[in-house]
CSV table of C-alpha atoms in Angstrom, one decimal:
chain,number,residue,atom,x,y,z
A,1,UNK,CA,-29.0,-38.3,-43.3
A,2,UNK,CA,-26.7,-39.9,-44.9
A,3,UNK,CA,-23.6,-39.3,-42.6
A,4,UNK,CA,-20.9,-39.8,-45.1
A,5,UNK,CA,-22.2,-37.3,-47.4
A,6,UNK,CA,-21.9,-34.9,-44.3
A,7,UNK,CA,-18.9,-35.5,-43.4
A,8,UNK,CA,-17.3,-35.4,-46.7
A,9,UNK,CA,-18.9,-32.2,-47.0
A,10,UNK,CA,-17.5,-30.4,-43.6
A,11,UNK,CA,-14.1,-32.2,-44.3
A,12,UNK,CA,-14.1,-30.7,-48.0
A,13,UNK,CA,-15.2,-27.0,-45.9
A,14,UNK,CA,-12.2,-27.4,-43.6
A,15,UNK,CA,-10.4,-28.0,-46.5
A,16,UNK,CA,-10.5,-24.4,-47.4
A,17,UNK,CA,-10.7,-22.5,-44.5
A,18,UNK,CA,-7.4,-24.1,-42.9
A,19,UNK,CA,-5.0,-24.9,-45.8
A,20,UNK,CA,-2.1,-24.5,-44.0
A,21,UNK,CA,-3.3,-25.8,-40.2
A,22,UNK,CA,-5.4,-29.4,-41.6
A,23,UNK,CA,-3.4,-32.5,-41.6
A,24,UNK,CA,-6.0,-35.0,-42.9
A,25,UNK,CA,-5.1,-39.1,-41.6
A,26,UNK,CA,-8.6,-40.3,-43.3
A,27,UNK,CA,-11.7,-39.4,-44.4
A,28,UNK,CA,-12.7,-39.5,-41.1
A,29,UNK,CA,-10.1,-39.2,-38.8
A,30,UNK,CA,-8.0,-35.2,-38.6
A,31,UNK,CA,-6.0,-32.8,-36.9
A,32,UNK,CA,-6.0,-28.7,-37.4
A,33,UNK,CA,-3.1,-26.5,-36.2
A,34,UNK,CA,-3.5,-23.4,-34.3
A,35,UNK,CA,-0.9,-21.1,-34.1
A,36,UNK,CA,-2.1,-18.7,-30.8
A,37,UNK,CA,-1.5,-15.0,-30.8
A,38,UNK,CA,0.5,-14.8,-27.9
A,39,UNK,CA,4.1,-13.3,-26.8
A,40,UNK,CA,5.8,-15.8,-27.7
A,41,UNK,CA,3.3,-17.7,-30.2
A,42,UNK,CA,2.7,-21.0,-28.8
A,43,UNK,CA,0.9,-24.1,-30.5
A,44,UNK,CA,-2.3,-26.1,-29.7
A,45,UNK,CA,-3.5,-28.8,-32.0
A,46,UNK,CA,-7.2,-30.5,-32.3
A,47,UNK,CA,-7.4,-33.9,-32.9
A,48,UNK,CA,-11.0,-35.1,-34.7
A,49,UNK,CA,-12.7,-38.2,-35.7
A,50,UNK,CA,-15.5,-38.8,-37.3
A,51,UNK,CA,-17.5,-41.6,-35.5
A,52,UNK,CA,-20.1,-43.4,-37.7
A,53,UNK,CA,-23.3,-41.7,-37.5
A,54,UNK,CA,-21.7,-38.1,-36.6
A,55,UNK,CA,-23.0,-35.5,-36.7
A,56,UNK,CA,-26.5,-37.6,-34.9
A,57,UNK,CA,-23.4,-38.2,-31.9
A,58,UNK,CA,-20.4,-35.7,-31.2
A,59,UNK,CA,-17.4,-36.2,-33.0
A,60,UNK,CA,-14.0,-37.7,-31.0
A,61,UNK,CA,-12.2,-34.9,-29.9
A,62,UNK,CA,-8.9,-34.5,-28.7
A,63,UNK,CA,-6.1,-31.7,-27.3
A,64,UNK,CA,-2.2,-31.2,-27.1
A,65,UNK,CA,0.5,-28.6,-27.6
A,66,UNK,CA,2.8,-28.7,-30.3
A,67,UNK,CA,6.1,-27.3,-31.6
A,68,UNK,CA,5.0,-25.5,-34.2
A,69,UNK,CA,7.0,-27.9,-36.7
A,70,UNK,CA,4.0,-29.2,-39.0
A,71,UNK,CA,2.2,-25.3,-39.5
A,72,UNK,CA,6.3,-23.8,-39.7
A,73,UNK,CA,6.7,-27.0,-42.8
A,74,UNK,CA,3.4,-25.7,-44.2
A,75,UNK,CA,4.4,-21.9,-44.3
A,76,UNK,CA,8.0,-22.8,-45.7
A,77,UNK,CA,9.2,-20.7,-42.1
A,78,UNK,CA,12.3,-21.2,-40.5
A,79,UNK,CA,12.5,-22.1,-36.6
A,80,UNK,CA,12.8,-19.5,-34.4
A,81,UNK,CA,11.5,-16.6,-36.9
A,82,UNK,CA,8.9,-16.2,-35.4
A,83,UNK,CA,10.6,-15.8,-31.7
A,84,UNK,CA,10.6,-12.6,-29.8
A,85,UNK,CA,12.2,-11.3,-26.8
A,86,UNK,CA,9.5,-11.4,-23.9
A,87,UNK,CA,9.8,-10.6,-19.8
A,88,UNK,CA,7.0,-13.4,-18.7
A,89,UNK,CA,6.3,-16.3,-20.3
A,90,UNK,CA,4.1,-19.7,-19.5
A,91,UNK,CA,3.5,-23.3,-20.8
A,92,UNK,CA,-0.2,-24.6,-21.5
A,93,UNK,CA,0.0,-27.7,-19.4
A,94,UNK,CA,-2.2,-31.2,-18.8
A,95,UNK,CA,-4.0,-29.1,-16.5
A,96,UNK,CA,-5.1,-26.6,-19.4
A,97,UNK,CA,-5.7,-29.2,-21.9
A,98,UNK,CA,-8.7,-31.0,-20.0
A,99,UNK,CA,-9.9,-27.7,-19.3
A,100,UNK,CA,-9.9,-27.1,-23.0
A,101,UNK,CA,-11.2,-30.7,-23.6
A,102,UNK,CA,-14.1,-30.9,-21.9
A,103,UNK,CA,-15.4,-27.2,-22.7
A,104,UNK,CA,-15.2,-28.6,-26.0
A,105,UNK,CA,-17.2,-31.6,-24.9
A,106,UNK,CA,-20.1,-29.6,-23.4
A,107,UNK,CA,-19.9,-27.0,-26.3
A,108,UNK,CA,-20.0,-30.3,-29.1
A,109,UNK,CA,-23.1,-31.5,-27.1
A,110,UNK,CA,-24.7,-28.5,-27.7
A,111,UNK,CA,-24.7,-28.8,-31.1
A,112,UNK,CA,-25.3,-32.2,-32.1
A,113,UNK,CA,-27.3,-32.8,-35.2
A,114,UNK,CA,-24.9,-30.3,-36.8
A,115,UNK,CA,-21.9,-29.9,-38.6
A,116,UNK,CA,-19.7,-28.2,-35.8
A,117,UNK,CA,-16.1,-28.6,-36.2
A,118,UNK,CA,-15.5,-25.0,-37.5
A,119,UNK,CA,-17.2,-24.2,-34.5
A,120,UNK,CA,-15.0,-26.2,-31.9
A,121,UNK,CA,-12.2,-25.0,-33.4
A,122,UNK,CA,-12.8,-21.3,-33.4
A,123,UNK,CA,-14.2,-21.6,-29.7
A,124,UNK,CA,-10.6,-24.0,-28.5
A,125,UNK,CA,-8.2,-21.1,-29.8
A,126,UNK,CA,-10.1,-18.3,-28.8
A,127,UNK,CA,-9.8,-20.1,-24.4
A,128,UNK,CA,-6.6,-21.5,-25.2
A,129,UNK,CA,-4.8,-18.0,-26.2
A,130,UNK,CA,-7.4,-16.3,-23.2
A,131,UNK,CA,-6.2,-19.3,-21.1
A,132,UNK,CA,-2.7,-19.0,-21.8
A,133,UNK,CA,-2.7,-14.9,-21.0
A,134,UNK,CA,-4.2,-15.5,-18.1
A,135,UNK,CA,-1.6,-17.2,-16.8
A,136,UNK,CA,1.3,-15.1,-18.1
A,137,UNK,CA,-0.6,-11.7,-16.3
A,138,UNK,CA,-0.5,-14.0,-13.3
A,139,UNK,CA,3.5,-14.6,-13.5
A,140,UNK,CA,3.4,-10.7,-13.5
A,141,UNK,CA,1.1,-9.7,-11.0
A,142,UNK,CA,3.4,-12.1,-8.8
A,143,UNK,CA,7.0,-10.8,-9.9
A,144,UNK,CA,5.7,-7.4,-9.4
A,145,UNK,CA,4.1,-8.6,-5.9
A,146,UNK,CA,8.0,-9.8,-5.3
A,147,UNK,CA,9.4,-6.4,-6.0
A,148,UNK,CA,7.1,-4.3,-4.0
A,149,UNK,CA,7.8,-6.7,-1.0
A,150,UNK,CA,11.8,-6.5,-1.4
A,151,UNK,CA,11.4,-2.4,-2.0
A,152,UNK,CA,9.4,-1.8,1.4
A,153,UNK,CA,11.7,-4.7,3.2
A,154,UNK,CA,14.3,-2.2,2.1
A,155,UNK,CA,13.0,1.1,3.2
A,156,UNK,CA,12.6,-0.9,6.4
A,157,UNK,CA,16.0,-0.4,7.6
A,158,UNK,CA,15.5,2.8,7.1
A,159,UNK,CA,13.2,3.4,9.5
A,160,UNK,CA,13.9,4.1,12.6
A,161,UNK,CA,12.0,3.6,16.1
A,162,UNK,CA,9.3,7.0,15.6
A,163,UNK,CA,9.8,9.3,18.8
A,164,UNK,CA,7.5,10.0,21.2
A,165,UNK,CA,8.4,12.1,24.2
A,166,UNK,CA,7.2,9.2,26.8
A,167,UNK,CA,9.7,6.7,25.0
A,168,UNK,CA,12.3,9.6,24.7
A,169,UNK,CA,11.8,10.2,28.5
A,170,UNK,CA,12.4,6.6,29.3
A,171,UNK,CA,15.1,6.0,27.2
A,172,UNK,CA,16.7,9.4,29.1
A,173,UNK,CA,15.9,8.2,32.1
A,174,UNK,CA,17.3,5.0,31.6
A,175,UNK,CA,20.4,6.1,30.2
A,176,UNK,CA,21.2,8.5,33.0
A,177,UNK,CA,20.7,5.9,35.6
A,178,UNK,CA,22.7,3.5,33.9
A,179,UNK,CA,25.4,5.8,33.4
A,180,UNK,CA,24.8,7.9,37.0
A,181,UNK,CA,24.6,11.4,35.3
A,182,UNK,CA,23.1,12.7,37.9
A,183,UNK,CA,25.9,12.7,39.9
A,184,UNK,CA,28.2,13.8,37.8
A,185,UNK,CA,25.7,17.2,35.8
A,186,UNK,CA,26.0,18.3,39.6
A,187,UNK,CA,29.7,19.1,39.2
A,188,UNK,CA,29.2,20.3,35.2
A,189,UNK,CA,28.8,23.1,33.8
A,190,UNK,CA,25.2,24.1,33.9
A,191,UNK,CA,25.4,26.1,30.5
A,192,UNK,CA,22.2,25.6,28.5
A,193,UNK,CA,23.2,22.6,25.5
A,194,UNK,CA,21.8,22.5,22.4
A,195,UNK,CA,19.1,19.9,21.0
A,196,UNK,CA,21.7,17.0,19.6
A,197,UNK,CA,24.0,18.3,22.3
A,198,UNK,CA,20.2,16.9,25.1
A,199,UNK,CA,20.4,13.9,23.4
A,200,UNK,CA,23.5,12.6,22.9
A,201,UNK,CA,24.8,13.1,26.1
A,202,UNK,CA,22.1,13.3,27.9
A,203,UNK,CA,23.3,15.2,30.9
A,204,UNK,CA,20.6,18.3,32.1
A,205,UNK,CA,18.5,16.4,34.4
A,206,UNK,CA,16.5,19.9,35.5
A,207,UNK,CA,15.9,20.8,31.7
A,208,UNK,CA,12.0,21.6,31.3
A,209,UNK,CA,9.5,20.6,28.6
A,210,UNK,CA,10.7,23.2,26.6
A,211,UNK,CA,14.1,21.4,25.7
A,212,UNK,CA,12.8,17.9,25.7
A,213,UNK,CA,10.5,19.4,23.0
A,214,UNK,CA,13.6,21.4,21.0
A,215,UNK,CA,15.6,18.4,21.5
A,216,UNK,CA,13.2,15.6,20.1
A,217,UNK,CA,12.5,18.2,16.9
A,218,UNK,CA,16.1,18.9,16.3
A,219,UNK,CA,16.7,15.0,15.9
A,220,UNK,CA,14.0,14.2,13.6
A,221,UNK,CA,15.1,16.8,11.5
A,222,UNK,CA,18.6,15.5,11.5
A,223,UNK,CA,17.6,11.3,11.0
């Protein structure tokens, strides 16, 4: 196999596929710049260097983020031209770059003996977009979870302790003992009070269970 010829042929094919994206440093070293299909647009660069016996060995690869200057200049775009307002965004960090590079190296090993740069470049773009969009999705979910938690917290302010016959009777007993209402009640008019008056004043010592239920029902209705 003529390694130099194989490399030259592949590089020629890459020129036709990536007329704006390909940045040739030498006959054996080049970068391919990508604008990812993300919102907002993110940029990533695949660095490739041919070992002397490529494609019988894997190419030397690198992956890094970019500000997109190279592509914008090649395409005649102005800074900010591709910007759009989004609610959530994130960045691809060094750990992400390592993960992407590991996937490329693994795929390159599987393609030893064949020209593989186009395959690797396509894989990188796809994986980088998927990784970025997944990070943004997690950020959106975390934001939604925080909003729901805050709403729940606000709703708790308007929720009282549920009134049961037992809890009402216990509260009433303590209330009457504290204010000695049983003694006072002996001198008060025995006129039947409304449910709310019973609750607010707690004066009727001999009310039956129906009176207690009426008081609780009226309290729940008027909450």
